[in-house]
């Protein structure tokens, strides 16, 4: 068999040893398999399969080695990167730990301060509990003291400002507070409070809101009311109409001509001459012109009798302040009305009416309407004798004195 394999090798050209070797091995293998007996064919196939398997195993191992090397290289780079990241994280963690330590020290100082404040608050809480216990023991005395203060304040408001509604609310709240305790000792106080409530409810009502609305209406009309100093004051309906100018007397010559004309007409009927017609036309024209001139003169010149000359001499700035002062007077009257100060209310209304009569044109309709409105307001009765809450206050004080 060796001779057969060497024989083809001697026939190959010597210029290409590697190619001749491969060709020789292939030809020898083919000649070997072709010349081999039939019993060796399975062995040869088995060897060929083993060779292929060995090659596959070698290739697989090479591929596995290459993959392992690649993964190892990636793993190394990843580990290096993670180590770098871990170093950075460690540095950050060190900074965070440092800040946490500082915050912990701060919190410890704050906790110590809070502990001291808690101890102080506990001491204050104990003091408050003690005070609450003391107050709870004398709850009735405390409630009566509170009711006394409320009733005293309501009595002052009723006496000074006439606040009936506030006094009623104070009495009703006091009665409700006493009803919660449900003690028979408070029956006398509640009876006194009930009598004061009935006394206040029996008082006559005053339309404070209606009077205030009328005052507001009068204040709103002040800006439209004409002054005496105005150039064109509003004329009233009672002002006399301008009289017609007297007709001029006829001339003596015209009278003589008229007499002669009448005498001639009596003697014989004749047509009027051109001279008489022209004279009659001129007389009519002169009469109409004189009437129109007299009416124009009456429009240019007005003669009025004024009791207060200073009202005519007001400048525009002074006229503005006259109106504003009148508004302030009426606003003061409104405040006096709400506070039930009748003396100030009537004084302010009288001053406002005097100011209107002095500076404003009383012939104008708006001025007359405002004066009538103020007279109606001034006629309202605010003089109501206000009762006091002395009975309820005395009942509370007597109970506190006995107990």
Short mmCIF file of C-alpha atoms in Angstrom, two decimals:
data_model
loop_
_atom_site.label_atom_id
_atom_site.label_comp_id
_atom_site.label_asym_id
_atom_site.label_seq_id
_atom_site.Cartn_x
_atom_site.Cartn_y
_atom_site.Cartn_z
CA UNK A 1 0.00 0.00 0.00
CA UNK A 2 2.92 2.29 0.56
CA UNK A 3 4.20 1.60 -2.85
CA UNK A 4 0.88 2.51 -4.37
CA UNK A 5 0.88 5.80 -2.46
CA UNK A 6 4.44 6.64 -3.48
CA UNK A 7 3.96 5.86 -7.11
CA UNK A 8 1.66 8.78 -7.90
CA UNK A 9 3.86 11.11 -5.86
CA UNK A 10 6.83 10.43 -8.17
CA UNK A 11 4.74 11.45 -11.16
CA UNK A 12 3.75 14.95 -9.71
CA UNK A 13 5.65 17.96 -10.85
CA UNK A 14 8.38 19.24 -8.54
CA UNK A 15 7.65 22.99 -8.99
CA UNK A 16 4.62 22.97 -6.53
CA UNK A 17 5.34 20.73 -3.60
CA UNK A 18 2.28 21.68 -1.47
CA UNK A 19 -0.22 21.23 -4.29
CA UNK A 20 1.48 18.01 -5.37
CA UNK A 21 1.28 16.75 -1.82
CA UNK A 22 -2.45 17.45 -1.57
CA UNK A 23 -3.14 15.94 -4.94
CA UNK A 24 -1.04 12.94 -4.13
CA UNK A 25 -2.82 12.37 -0.83
CA UNK A 26 -6.22 12.68 -2.50
CA UNK A 27 -5.29 10.32 -5.35
CA UNK A 28 -3.68 7.85 -3.00
CA UNK A 29 -6.78 7.91 -0.75
CA UNK A 30 -9.02 7.33 -3.73
CA UNK A 31 -6.81 4.60 -5.11
CA UNK A 32 -6.57 3.08 -1.69
CA UNK A 33 -10.32 3.02 -1.17
CA UNK A 34 -10.89 1.76 -4.70
CA UNK A 35 -8.28 -0.98 -4.44
CA UNK A 36 -9.11 -1.89 -0.80
CA UNK A 37 -11.12 -4.96 -0.15
CA UNK A 38 -14.82 -4.78 0.76
CA UNK A 39 -14.28 -5.49 4.48
CA UNK A 40 -12.33 -2.29 5.05
CA UNK A 41 -14.96 0.08 3.58
CA UNK A 42 -16.96 0.55 6.81
CA UNK A 43 -13.76 1.19 8.68
CA UNK A 44 -12.82 3.81 6.22
CA UNK A 45 -16.21 5.45 6.46
CA UNK A 46 -15.97 5.38 10.23
CA UNK A 47 -12.58 7.02 10.09
CA UNK A 48 -13.90 9.64 7.73
CA UNK A 49 -16.86 10.34 10.06
CA UNK A 50 -14.49 10.54 13.00
CA UNK A 51 -12.29 12.90 11.08
CA UNK A 52 -15.27 15.10 10.26
CA UNK A 53 -16.45 14.95 13.85
CA UNK A 54 -12.97 15.81 15.04
CA UNK A 55 -12.87 18.74 12.69
CA UNK A 56 -16.29 19.89 13.91
CA UNK A 57 -15.16 19.53 17.50
CA UNK A 58 -12.03 21.52 16.74
CA UNK A 59 -14.10 24.19 15.00
CA UNK A 60 -16.57 24.24 17.90
CA UNK A 61 -13.74 24.49 20.41
CA UNK A 62 -12.20 27.29 18.37
CA UNK A 63 -15.51 29.09 18.20
CA UNK A 64 -16.04 28.51 21.90
CA UNK A 65 -12.57 29.82 22.62
CA UNK A 66 -13.20 32.87 20.47
CA UNK A 67 -16.56 33.55 22.12
CA UNK A 68 -15.08 33.02 25.56
CA UNK A 69 -12.25 35.39 24.76
CA UNK A 70 -14.69 38.00 23.45
CA UNK A 71 -16.96 37.64 26.48
CA UNK A 72 -13.97 37.77 28.78
CA UNK A 73 -12.77 40.96 27.12
CA UNK A 74 -16.28 42.48 27.38
CA UNK A 75 -16.53 41.30 30.97
CA UNK A 76 -13.21 42.91 31.79
CA UNK A 77 -14.25 46.21 30.25
CA UNK A 78 -17.61 46.02 32.02
CA UNK A 79 -15.95 45.17 35.32
CA UNK A 80 -13.54 48.06 34.85
CA UNK A 81 -16.40 50.39 34.06
CA UNK A 82 -18.36 49.16 37.05
CA UNK A 83 -15.34 49.56 39.26
CA UNK A 84 -14.99 53.13 38.01
CA UNK A 85 -18.68 53.72 38.63
CA UNK A 86 -18.34 52.16 42.07
CA UNK A 87 -15.45 54.50 42.86
CA UNK A 88 -17.54 57.47 41.80
CA UNK A 89 -20.47 56.17 43.82
CA UNK A 90 -18.19 55.68 46.80
CA UNK A 91 -17.01 59.26 46.49
CA UNK A 92 -20.59 60.50 46.23
CA UNK A 93 -21.55 58.28 49.13
CA UNK A 94 -18.78 59.77 51.19
CA UNK A 95 -20.10 63.27 50.44
CA UNK A 96 -23.64 62.16 51.27
CA UNK A 97 -22.47 60.54 54.48
CA UNK A 98 -20.68 63.71 55.42
CA UNK A 99 -23.78 65.81 54.80
CA UNK A 100 -25.87 63.22 56.68
CA UNK A 101 -23.53 63.49 59.62
CA UNK A 102 -23.81 67.26 59.57
CA UNK A 103 -27.60 67.02 59.31
CA UNK A 104 -27.61 64.53 62.14
CA UNK A 105 -25.68 66.95 64.32
CA UNK A 106 -28.12 69.69 63.37
CA UNK A 107 -31.08 67.44 64.14
CA UNK A 108 -29.58 66.50 67.45
CA UNK A 109 -29.26 70.17 68.38
CA UNK A 110 -32.84 70.79 67.25
CA UNK A 111 -34.05 67.74 69.15
CA UNK A 112 -32.40 69.06 72.27
CA UNK A 113 -34.13 72.41 71.74
CA UNK A 114 -37.45 70.63 71.15
CA UNK A 115 -36.95 68.61 74.28
CA UNK A 116 -36.46 71.76 76.27
CA UNK A 117 -39.55 73.32 74.66
CA UNK A 118 -41.54 70.16 75.28
CA UNK A 119 -40.59 70.25 78.90
CA UNK A 120 -41.63 73.89 79.03
CA UNK A 121 -44.93 73.16 77.26
CA UNK A 122 -45.60 70.29 79.65
CA UNK A 123 -45.12 72.62 82.58
CA UNK A 124 -47.44 75.15 80.92
CA UNK A 125 -49.97 72.42 80.19
CA UNK A 126 -49.93 71.42 83.83
CA UNK A 127 -50.47 75.02 84.83
CA UNK A 128 -53.35 75.34 82.33
CA UNK A 129 -54.93 72.14 83.58
CA UNK A 130 -54.75 73.48 87.08
CA UNK A 131 -56.32 76.74 85.98
CA UNK A 132 -59.01 74.85 84.06
CA UNK A 133 -59.81 72.81 87.12
CA UNK A 134 -60.09 75.98 89.16
CA UNK A 135 -62.34 77.52 86.54
CA UNK A 136 -64.40 74.38 86.24
CA UNK A 137 -65.07 74.46 89.93
CA UNK A 138 -66.48 77.96 89.63
CA UNK A 139 -68.16 77.57 86.24
CA UNK A 140 -71.35 79.24 87.38
CA UNK A 141 -69.47 82.23 88.74
CA UNK A 142 -67.58 82.51 85.47
CA UNK A 143 -70.80 82.30 83.41
CA UNK A 144 -72.47 84.92 85.58
CA UNK A 145 -69.45 87.22 85.27
CA UNK A 146 -69.57 86.86 81.49
CA UNK A 147 -73.31 87.56 81.42
CA UNK A 148 -72.80 90.60 83.61
CA UNK A 149 -70.16 92.00 81.24
CA UNK A 150 -72.35 91.41 78.19
CA UNK A 151 -75.40 93.01 79.81
CA UNK A 152 -73.35 95.99 81.01
CA UNK A 153 -72.01 96.58 77.48
CA UNK A 154 -75.51 96.25 75.99
CA UNK A 155 -76.86 98.71 78.58
CA UNK A 156 -74.20 101.27 77.61
CA UNK A 157 -74.95 100.81 73.90
CA UNK A 158 -78.67 101.20 74.60
CA UNK A 159 -78.14 104.38 76.59
CA UNK A 160 -75.61 106.05 74.29
CA UNK A 161 -76.61 104.89 70.80
CA UNK A 162 -80.12 103.51 71.30
CA UNK A 163 -79.07 100.10 69.97
CA UNK A 164 -82.27 98.22 70.81
CA UNK A 165 -81.50 95.26 68.55
CA UNK A 166 -78.09 94.74 70.15
CA UNK A 167 -79.58 94.84 73.63
CA UNK A 168 -82.21 92.27 72.65
CA UNK A 169 -79.54 89.94 71.24
CA UNK A 170 -77.47 90.29 74.44
CA UNK A 171 -80.47 89.49 76.65
CA UNK A 172 -81.49 86.48 74.54
CA UNK A 173 -77.93 85.09 74.58
CA UNK A 174 -77.75 85.53 78.36
CA UNK A 175 -81.05 83.69 78.81
CA UNK A 176 -79.85 80.88 76.53
CA UNK A 177 -76.59 80.58 78.49
CA UNK A 178 -78.50 80.32 81.78
CA UNK A 179 -80.90 77.75 80.33
CA UNK A 180 -77.99 75.35 79.66
CA UNK A 181 -77.11 75.04 83.35
CA UNK A 182 -80.71 74.12 84.25
CA UNK A 183 -80.40 75.25 87.85
CA UNK A 184 -83.36 76.54 89.86
CA UNK A 185 -81.17 79.28 91.38
CA UNK A 186 -81.14 81.09 88.03
CA UNK A 187 -84.94 81.36 87.71
CA UNK A 188 -85.04 84.83 89.30
CA UNK A 189 -82.35 86.10 86.91
CA UNK A 190 -84.14 84.64 83.90
CA UNK A 191 -87.41 86.30 84.99
CA UNK A 192 -85.69 89.69 85.19
CA UNK A 193 -84.15 89.13 81.74
CA UNK A 194 -87.55 88.15 80.30
CA UNK A 195 -89.13 91.36 81.67
CA UNK A 196 -86.36 93.46 80.09
CA UNK A 197 -86.88 91.64 76.76
CA UNK A 198 -90.62 92.39 76.83
CA UNK A 199 -89.91 96.02 77.69
CA UNK A 200 -87.58 96.43 74.73
CA UNK A 201 -89.96 94.70 72.32
CA UNK A 202 -92.76 97.07 73.39
CA UNK A 203 -90.82 100.16 72.28
CA UNK A 204 -92.20 102.05 69.24
CA UNK A 205 -90.22 101.46 66.07
CA UNK A 206 -88.51 104.26 64.18
CA UNK A 207 -88.03 103.95 60.41
CA UNK A 208 -84.32 104.63 60.52
CA UNK A 209 -83.74 103.02 57.12
CA UNK A 210 -86.48 105.10 55.44
CA UNK A 211 -85.13 108.36 56.87
CA UNK A 212 -81.59 107.43 55.79
CA UNK A 213 -82.86 106.72 52.25
CA UNK A 214 -84.52 110.16 52.10
CA UNK A 215 -81.30 111.81 53.22
CA UNK A 216 -79.38 109.91 50.54
CA UNK A 217 -81.88 111.10 47.94
CA UNK A 218 -81.42 114.73 49.08
CA UNK A 219 -77.62 114.33 48.91
CA UNK A 220 -77.90 113.00 45.36
CA UNK A 221 -79.89 116.08 44.21
CA UNK A 222 -77.39 118.67 45.48
CA UNK A 223 -75.22 118.61 42.34
CA UNK A 224 -78.23 119.46 40.12
CA UNK A 225 -79.60 122.25 42.30
CA UNK A 226 -79.01 125.75 40.78
CA UNK A 227 -77.22 128.43 42.81
CA UNK A 228 -78.14 132.11 42.95
CA UNK A 229 -74.86 132.89 41.22
CA UNK A 230 -75.76 130.79 38.16
CA UNK A 231 -76.07 132.69 34.88
CA UNK A 232 -79.35 131.00 33.86
CA UNK A 233 -81.29 130.05 36.97
CA UNK A 234 -84.26 127.82 36.55
CA UNK A 235 -87.48 129.84 36.54
CA UNK A 236 -90.35 128.73 38.70
CA UNK A 237 -93.90 128.37 37.50
CA UNK A 238 -95.07 131.34 39.65
CA UNK A 239 -92.71 133.87 38.00
CA UNK A 240 -94.75 136.63 36.23
CA UNK A 241 -94.57 136.75 32.47
CA UNK A 242 -92.95 139.79 30.79
CA UNK A 243 -95.41 142.57 30.10
CA UNK A 244 -95.86 144.01 26.64
CA UNK A 245 -94.33 147.38 25.92
CA UNK A 246 -96.79 150.30 25.99
CA UNK A 247 -97.90 151.51 22.66
CA UNK A 248 -96.36 154.85 21.68
CA UNK A 249 -98.72 157.83 21.58
CA UNK A 250 -99.74 159.13 18.20
CA UNK A 251 -98.27 162.40 16.99
CA UNK A 252 -100.46 165.54 16.99
CA UNK A 253 -100.19 165.81 13.25
CA UNK A 254 -101.34 162.27 12.80
CA UNK A 255 -104.22 162.90 15.19
CA UNK A 256 -105.19 166.05 13.29
CA UNK A 257 -104.98 164.19 10.02
CA UNK A 258 -107.13 161.46 11.44
CA UNK A 259 -109.71 164.05 12.65
CA UNK A 260 -109.74 165.78 9.28
CA UNK A 261 -110.10 162.42 7.59
CA UNK A 262 -113.04 161.54 9.83
CA UNK A 263 -114.65 164.94 9.11
CA UNK A 264 -114.20 164.50 5.40
CA UNK A 265 -115.51 160.97 5.64
CA UNK A 266 -118.53 162.32 7.41
CA UNK A 267 -119.12 164.86 4.66
CA UNK A 268 -118.66 162.50 1.74
CA UNK A 269 -117.44 158.94 1.34
CA UNK A 270 -113.97 158.81 -0.24
CA UNK A 271 -111.22 156.24 -0.56
CA UNK A 272 -108.26 156.50 1.91
CA UNK A 273 -105.32 158.36 0.56
CA UNK A 274 -101.86 156.84 -0.02
CA UNK A 275 -100.46 158.91 2.82
CA UNK A 276 -102.91 157.53 5.40
CA UNK A 277 -102.24 153.96 4.30
CA UNK A 278 -98.47 154.43 4.55
CA UNK A 279 -98.89 156.02 7.97
CA UNK A 280 -100.97 153.14 9.27
CA UNK A 281 -98.45 150.58 7.98
CA UNK A 282 -95.53 152.44 9.56
CA UNK A 283 -97.40 152.66 12.87
CA UNK A 284 -98.05 148.90 12.91
CA UNK A 285 -94.43 148.13 12.02
CA UNK A 286 -93.11 150.42 14.73
CA UNK A 287 -95.41 148.84 17.30
CA UNK A 288 -94.20 145.29 16.45
CA UNK A 289 -90.54 146.37 16.47
CA UNK A 290 -90.89 148.12 19.82
CA UNK A 291 -92.59 145.04 21.32
CA UNK A 292 -89.76 142.75 20.16
CA UNK A 293 -87.09 145.17 21.43
CA UNK A 294 -88.76 145.36 24.84
CA UNK A 295 -88.90 141.58 25.09
CA UNK A 296 -85.19 141.29 24.18
CA UNK A 297 -84.28 143.91 26.75
CA UNK A 298 -86.19 141.98 29.43
CA UNK A 299 -84.22 138.86 28.51
CA UNK A 300 -80.89 140.71 28.79
CA UNK A 301 -81.57 142.45 32.09
CA UNK A 302 -83.07 140.72 35.16
CA UNK A 303 -83.76 142.45 38.43
CA UNK A 304 -84.00 140.24 41.51
CA UNK A 305 -84.07 140.99 45.19
CA UNK A 306 -81.51 138.91 47.11
CA UNK A 307 -81.32 138.88 50.89
CA UNK A 308 -77.70 137.63 50.98
CA UNK A 309 -75.43 139.61 48.60
CA UNK A 310 -72.46 137.29 49.28
CA UNK A 311 -74.34 134.48 47.52
CA UNK A 312 -74.17 136.44 44.24
CA UNK A 313 -70.43 137.02 44.61
CA UNK A 314 -69.45 133.35 44.81
CA UNK A 315 -66.65 132.22 42.53
CA UNK A 316 -66.85 128.80 40.76
CA UNK A 317 -64.44 127.30 43.31
CA UNK A 318 -66.47 128.65 46.21
CA UNK A 319 -69.67 127.31 44.63
CA UNK A 320 -68.07 123.83 44.58
CA UNK A 321 -67.24 124.07 48.29
CA UNK A 322 -70.77 125.31 49.09
CA UNK A 323 -72.19 122.12 47.55
CA UNK A 324 -69.65 119.90 49.30
CA UNK A 325 -70.30 121.54 52.68
CA UNK A 326 -74.02 120.95 52.22
CA UNK A 327 -73.33 117.27 51.46
CA UNK A 328 -71.18 116.99 54.59
CA UNK A 329 -73.95 118.50 56.69
CA UNK A 330 -76.44 115.93 55.42
CA UNK A 331 -73.93 113.09 55.91
CA UNK A 332 -73.38 114.21 59.50
CA UNK A 333 -77.14 114.22 59.97
CA UNK A 334 -77.25 110.67 58.62
CA UNK A 335 -74.57 109.53 61.08
CA UNK A 336 -76.40 111.24 63.94
CA UNK A 337 -79.57 109.44 62.85
CA UNK A 338 -77.87 106.03 62.93
CA UNK A 339 -76.39 106.78 66.36
CA UNK A 340 -79.77 108.10 67.64
CA UNK A 341 -78.24 111.50 68.43
CA UNK A 342 -81.34 113.62 67.94
CA UNK A 343 -79.73 116.92 68.95
CA UNK A 344 -76.95 116.65 66.36
CA UNK A 345 -79.42 115.31 63.78
CA UNK A 346 -81.73 118.32 64.03
CA UNK A 347 -78.87 120.84 64.20
CA UNK A 348 -77.31 119.47 61.01
CA UNK A 349 -80.65 119.49 59.20
CA UNK A 350 -81.33 123.10 60.26
CA UNK A 351 -77.85 124.16 59.08
CA UNK A 352 -78.43 122.40 55.75
CA UNK A 353 -81.76 124.17 55.22
CA UNK A 354 -80.22 127.55 56.07
CA UNK A 355 -77.43 126.91 53.56
CA UNK A 356 -79.97 126.01 50.84
CA UNK A 357 -82.02 129.16 51.52
CA UNK A 358 -78.88 131.33 51.51
CA UNK A 359 -76.95 130.11 48.46
CA UNK A 360 -79.43 128.27 46.23
CA UNK A 361 -82.23 129.52 44.00
CA UNK A 362 -85.36 128.65 45.99
CA UNK A 363 -87.59 129.36 42.96
CA UNK A 364 -86.20 126.28 41.17
CA UNK A 365 -88.28 123.13 41.31
CA UNK A 366 -85.38 120.88 42.37
CA UNK A 367 -84.52 123.17 45.27
CA UNK A 368 -88.14 123.25 46.41
CA UNK A 369 -88.31 119.42 46.22
CA UNK A 370 -85.14 119.06 48.33
CA UNK A 371 -86.43 121.55 50.91
CA UNK A 372 -89.73 119.67 51.19
CA UNK A 373 -87.84 116.38 51.59
CA UNK A 374 -85.66 117.79 54.36
CA UNK A 375 -88.70 119.23 56.16
CA UNK A 376 -90.32 115.80 56.01
CA UNK A 377 -87.17 114.19 57.44
CA UNK A 378 -86.89 116.82 60.16
CA UNK A 379 -90.45 116.11 61.22
CA UNK A 380 -89.56 112.51 62.12
CA UNK A 381 -89.68 111.74 65.82
CA UNK A 382 -86.52 110.25 67.27
CA UNK A 383 -87.18 111.20 70.89
CA UNK A 384 -87.90 107.77 72.34
CA UNK A 385 -87.24 107.19 76.01
CA UNK A 386 -84.91 104.21 76.07
CA UNK A 387 -85.24 101.80 78.99
CA UNK A 388 -82.25 100.40 80.84
CA UNK A 389 -81.18 96.85 81.69
CA UNK A 390 -80.84 97.70 85.39
CA UNK A 391 -83.24 94.96 86.50
CA UNK A 392 -81.27 92.16 84.85
CA UNK A 393 -77.93 93.57 86.03
CA UNK A 394 -79.16 93.93 89.59
CA UNK A 395 -80.47 90.35 89.57
CA UNK A 396 -77.08 89.00 88.43
CA UNK A 397 -75.13 91.11 90.94
CA UNK A 398 -77.41 90.17 93.83
CA UNK A 399 -76.99 86.48 93.05
CA UNK A 400 -73.19 86.83 92.92
CA UNK A 401 -73.22 88.75 96.23
CA UNK A 402 -75.28 86.04 97.97
CA UNK A 403 -73.11 83.22 96.69
#
